[in-house]
PDB file of C-alpha atoms in Angstrom:
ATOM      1  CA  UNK A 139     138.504  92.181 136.755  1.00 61.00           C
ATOM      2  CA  UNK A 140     136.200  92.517 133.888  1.00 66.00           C
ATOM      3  CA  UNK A 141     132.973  93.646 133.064  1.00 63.00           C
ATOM      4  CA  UNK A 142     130.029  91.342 132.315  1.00 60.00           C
ATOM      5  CA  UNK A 143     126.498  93.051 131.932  1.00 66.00           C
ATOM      6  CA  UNK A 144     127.342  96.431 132.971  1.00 78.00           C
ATOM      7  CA  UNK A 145     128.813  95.068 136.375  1.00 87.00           C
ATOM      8  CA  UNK A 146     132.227  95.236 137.271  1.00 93.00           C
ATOM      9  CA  UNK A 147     133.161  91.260 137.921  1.00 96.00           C
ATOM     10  CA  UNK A 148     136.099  89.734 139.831  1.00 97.00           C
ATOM     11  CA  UNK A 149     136.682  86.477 139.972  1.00 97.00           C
ATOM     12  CA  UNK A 150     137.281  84.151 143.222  1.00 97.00           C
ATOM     13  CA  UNK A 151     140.855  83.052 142.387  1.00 96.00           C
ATOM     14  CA  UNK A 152     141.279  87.035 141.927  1.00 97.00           C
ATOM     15  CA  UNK A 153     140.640  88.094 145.339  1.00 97.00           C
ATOM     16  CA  UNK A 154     143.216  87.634 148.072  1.00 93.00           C
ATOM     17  CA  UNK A 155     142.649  87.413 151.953  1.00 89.00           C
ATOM     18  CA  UNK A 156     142.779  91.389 152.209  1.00 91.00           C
ATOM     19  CA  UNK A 157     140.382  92.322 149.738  1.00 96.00           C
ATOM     20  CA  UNK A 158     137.432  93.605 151.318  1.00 98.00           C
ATOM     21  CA  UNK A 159     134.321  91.356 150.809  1.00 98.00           C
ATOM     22  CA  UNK A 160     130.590  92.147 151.645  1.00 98.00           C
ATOM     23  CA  UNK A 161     128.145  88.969 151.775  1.00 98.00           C
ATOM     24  CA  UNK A 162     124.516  90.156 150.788  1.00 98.00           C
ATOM     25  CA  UNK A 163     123.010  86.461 151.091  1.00 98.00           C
ATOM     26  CA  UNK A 164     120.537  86.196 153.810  1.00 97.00           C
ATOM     27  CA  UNK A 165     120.974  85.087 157.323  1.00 97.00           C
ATOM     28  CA  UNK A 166     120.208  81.765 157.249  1.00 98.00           C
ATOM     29  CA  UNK A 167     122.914  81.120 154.614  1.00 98.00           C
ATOM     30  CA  UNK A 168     125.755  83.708 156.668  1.00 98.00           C
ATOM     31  CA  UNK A 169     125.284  80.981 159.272  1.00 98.00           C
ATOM     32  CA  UNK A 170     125.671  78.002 157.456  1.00 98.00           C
ATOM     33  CA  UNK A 171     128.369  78.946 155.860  1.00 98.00           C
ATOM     34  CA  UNK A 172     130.251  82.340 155.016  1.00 98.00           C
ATOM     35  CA  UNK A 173     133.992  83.563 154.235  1.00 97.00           C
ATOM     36  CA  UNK A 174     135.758  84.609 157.358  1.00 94.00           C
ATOM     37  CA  UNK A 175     136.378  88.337 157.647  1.00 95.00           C
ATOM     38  CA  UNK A 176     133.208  89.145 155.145  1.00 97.00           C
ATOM     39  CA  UNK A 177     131.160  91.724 156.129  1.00 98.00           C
ATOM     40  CA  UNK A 178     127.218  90.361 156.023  1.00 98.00           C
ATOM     41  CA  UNK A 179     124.339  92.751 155.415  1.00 98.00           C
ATOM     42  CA  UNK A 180     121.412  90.763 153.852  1.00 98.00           C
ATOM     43  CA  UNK A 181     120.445  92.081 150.314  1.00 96.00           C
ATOM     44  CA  UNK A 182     116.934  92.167 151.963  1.00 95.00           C
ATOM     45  CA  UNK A 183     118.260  94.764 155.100  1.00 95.00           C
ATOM     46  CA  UNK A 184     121.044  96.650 152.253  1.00 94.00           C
ATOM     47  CA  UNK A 185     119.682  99.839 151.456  1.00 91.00           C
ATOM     48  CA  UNK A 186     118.612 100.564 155.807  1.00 95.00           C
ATOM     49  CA  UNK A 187     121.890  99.165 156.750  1.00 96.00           C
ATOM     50  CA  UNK A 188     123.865 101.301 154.015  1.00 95.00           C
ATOM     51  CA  UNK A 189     125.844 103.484 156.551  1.00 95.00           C
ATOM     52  CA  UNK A 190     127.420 100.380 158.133  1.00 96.00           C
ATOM     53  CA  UNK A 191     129.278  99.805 155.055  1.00 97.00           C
ATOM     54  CA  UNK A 192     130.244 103.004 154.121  1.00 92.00           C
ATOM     55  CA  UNK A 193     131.909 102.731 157.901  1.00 95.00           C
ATOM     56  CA  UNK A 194     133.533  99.276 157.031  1.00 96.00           C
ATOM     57  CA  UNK A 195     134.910  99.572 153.506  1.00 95.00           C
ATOM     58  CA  UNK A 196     138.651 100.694 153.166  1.00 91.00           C
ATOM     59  CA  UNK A 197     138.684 104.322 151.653  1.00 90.00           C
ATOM     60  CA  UNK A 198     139.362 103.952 148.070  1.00 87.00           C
ATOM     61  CA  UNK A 199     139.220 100.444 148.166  1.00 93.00           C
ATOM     62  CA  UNK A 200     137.247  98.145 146.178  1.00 97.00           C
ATOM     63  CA  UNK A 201     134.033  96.276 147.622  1.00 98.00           C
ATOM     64  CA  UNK A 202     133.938  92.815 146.527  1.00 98.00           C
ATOM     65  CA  UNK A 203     130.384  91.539 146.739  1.00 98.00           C
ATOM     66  CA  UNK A 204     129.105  87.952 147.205  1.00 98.00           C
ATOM     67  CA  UNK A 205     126.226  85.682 147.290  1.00 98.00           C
ATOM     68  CA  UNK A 206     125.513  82.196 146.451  1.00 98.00           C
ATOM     69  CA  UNK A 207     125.993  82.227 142.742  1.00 96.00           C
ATOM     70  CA  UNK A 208     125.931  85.575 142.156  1.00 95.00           C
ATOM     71  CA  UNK A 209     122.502  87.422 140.782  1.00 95.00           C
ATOM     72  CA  UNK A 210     121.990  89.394 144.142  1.00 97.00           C
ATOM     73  CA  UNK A 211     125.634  90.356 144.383  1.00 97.00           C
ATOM     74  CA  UNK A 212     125.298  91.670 140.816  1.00 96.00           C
ATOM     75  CA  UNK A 213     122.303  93.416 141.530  1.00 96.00           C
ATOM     76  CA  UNK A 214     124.116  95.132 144.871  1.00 97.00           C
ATOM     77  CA  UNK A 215     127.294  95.618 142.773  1.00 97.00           C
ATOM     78  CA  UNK A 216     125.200  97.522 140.719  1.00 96.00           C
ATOM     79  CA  UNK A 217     123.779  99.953 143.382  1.00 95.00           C
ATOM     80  CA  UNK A 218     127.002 100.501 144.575  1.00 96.00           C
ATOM     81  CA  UNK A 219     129.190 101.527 141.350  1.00 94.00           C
ATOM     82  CA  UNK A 220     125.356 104.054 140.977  1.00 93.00           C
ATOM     83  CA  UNK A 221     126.673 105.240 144.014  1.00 93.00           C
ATOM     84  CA  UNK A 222     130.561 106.439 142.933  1.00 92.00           C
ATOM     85  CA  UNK A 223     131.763 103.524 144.733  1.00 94.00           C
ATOM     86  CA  UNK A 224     134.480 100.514 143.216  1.00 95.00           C
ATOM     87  CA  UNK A 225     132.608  97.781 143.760  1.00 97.00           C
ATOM     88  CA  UNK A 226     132.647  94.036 141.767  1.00 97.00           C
ATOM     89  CA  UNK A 227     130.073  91.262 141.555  1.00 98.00           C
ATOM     90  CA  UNK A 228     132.183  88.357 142.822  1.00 98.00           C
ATOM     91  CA  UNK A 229     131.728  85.955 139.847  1.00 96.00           C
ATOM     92  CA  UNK A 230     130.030  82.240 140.874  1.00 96.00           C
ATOM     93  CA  UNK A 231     129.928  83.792 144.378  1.00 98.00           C
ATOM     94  CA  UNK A 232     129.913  81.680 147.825  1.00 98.00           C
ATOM     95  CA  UNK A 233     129.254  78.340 145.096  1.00 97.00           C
ATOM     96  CA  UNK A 234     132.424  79.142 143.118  1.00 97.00           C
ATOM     97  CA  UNK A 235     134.800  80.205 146.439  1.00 97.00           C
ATOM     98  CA  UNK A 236     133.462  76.846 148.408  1.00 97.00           C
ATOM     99  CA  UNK A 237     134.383  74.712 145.129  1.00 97.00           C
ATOM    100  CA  UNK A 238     137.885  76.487 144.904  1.00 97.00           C
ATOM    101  CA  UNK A 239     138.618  75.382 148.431  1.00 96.00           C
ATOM    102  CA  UNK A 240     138.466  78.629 149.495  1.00 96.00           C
ATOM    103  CA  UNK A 241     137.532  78.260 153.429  1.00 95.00           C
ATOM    104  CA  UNK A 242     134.316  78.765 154.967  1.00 97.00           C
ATOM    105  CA  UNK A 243     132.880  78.825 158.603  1.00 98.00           C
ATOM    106  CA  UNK A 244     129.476  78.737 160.228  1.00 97.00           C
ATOM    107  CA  UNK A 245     128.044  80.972 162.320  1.00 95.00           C
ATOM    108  CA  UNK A 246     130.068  79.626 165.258  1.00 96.00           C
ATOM    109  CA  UNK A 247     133.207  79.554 163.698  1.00 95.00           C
ATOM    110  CA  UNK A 248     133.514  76.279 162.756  1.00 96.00           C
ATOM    111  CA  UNK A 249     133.827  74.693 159.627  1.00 97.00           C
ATOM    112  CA  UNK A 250     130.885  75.389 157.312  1.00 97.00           C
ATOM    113  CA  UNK A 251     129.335  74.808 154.077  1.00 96.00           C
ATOM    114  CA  UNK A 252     126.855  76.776 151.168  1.00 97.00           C
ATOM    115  CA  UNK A 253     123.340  76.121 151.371  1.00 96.00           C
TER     116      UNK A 253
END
């Protein structure tokens, strides 16, 4: 992990299958395509939906955050390390993990792709 503009930044090949991950990218996108076990809470709904992922995140763990390339997850990353919690922009977000044949499933649970 390093830190690139203030943001703590993780990259995909980083992040194994337990690491927590929270997908701010809006709903549209979660359906098209999303990593399975992410939690989704749009960037647009984050700050009134807050509570669900102080609920969700491991205690002491870190909150990887993701979007499609990685300017809203920043910004979110941001708002969360304000907040006294370890949290990393995911760098390239859902672009990078697609391209690193990382896999990705609709809103169905099928296979799925970033739009």
């Amino acid at each position: 992990m390093h830190v690139e503009s203030g943001v703590p930044t993780v990259g995909v090949d980083a992040l194994s299958p337990d690491d927590f991950l929270l997908d701010v990218r809006e709903v549209d996108e979660w359906e098209a395509g999303h990593a399975q076990g992410a939690l989704h809470i749009p960037m647009s709904d984050f700050v009134a939906r807050f509570g669900e992922l102080t609920e969700k995140a491991p205690d002491g763990g870190r909150i990887n955050v993701i979007c499609r390339n990685g300017g809203r997850s920043a910004q979110v990353a941001t708002y969360l390390v304000q907040q006294g919690l370890d949290a990393a922009n995911v760098d390239g977000g859902m672009q990078v993990w697609e391209a690193a044949g990382r896999p990705v499933i609709d809103g169905n649970g099928a296979p799925g792709t970033v739009i």
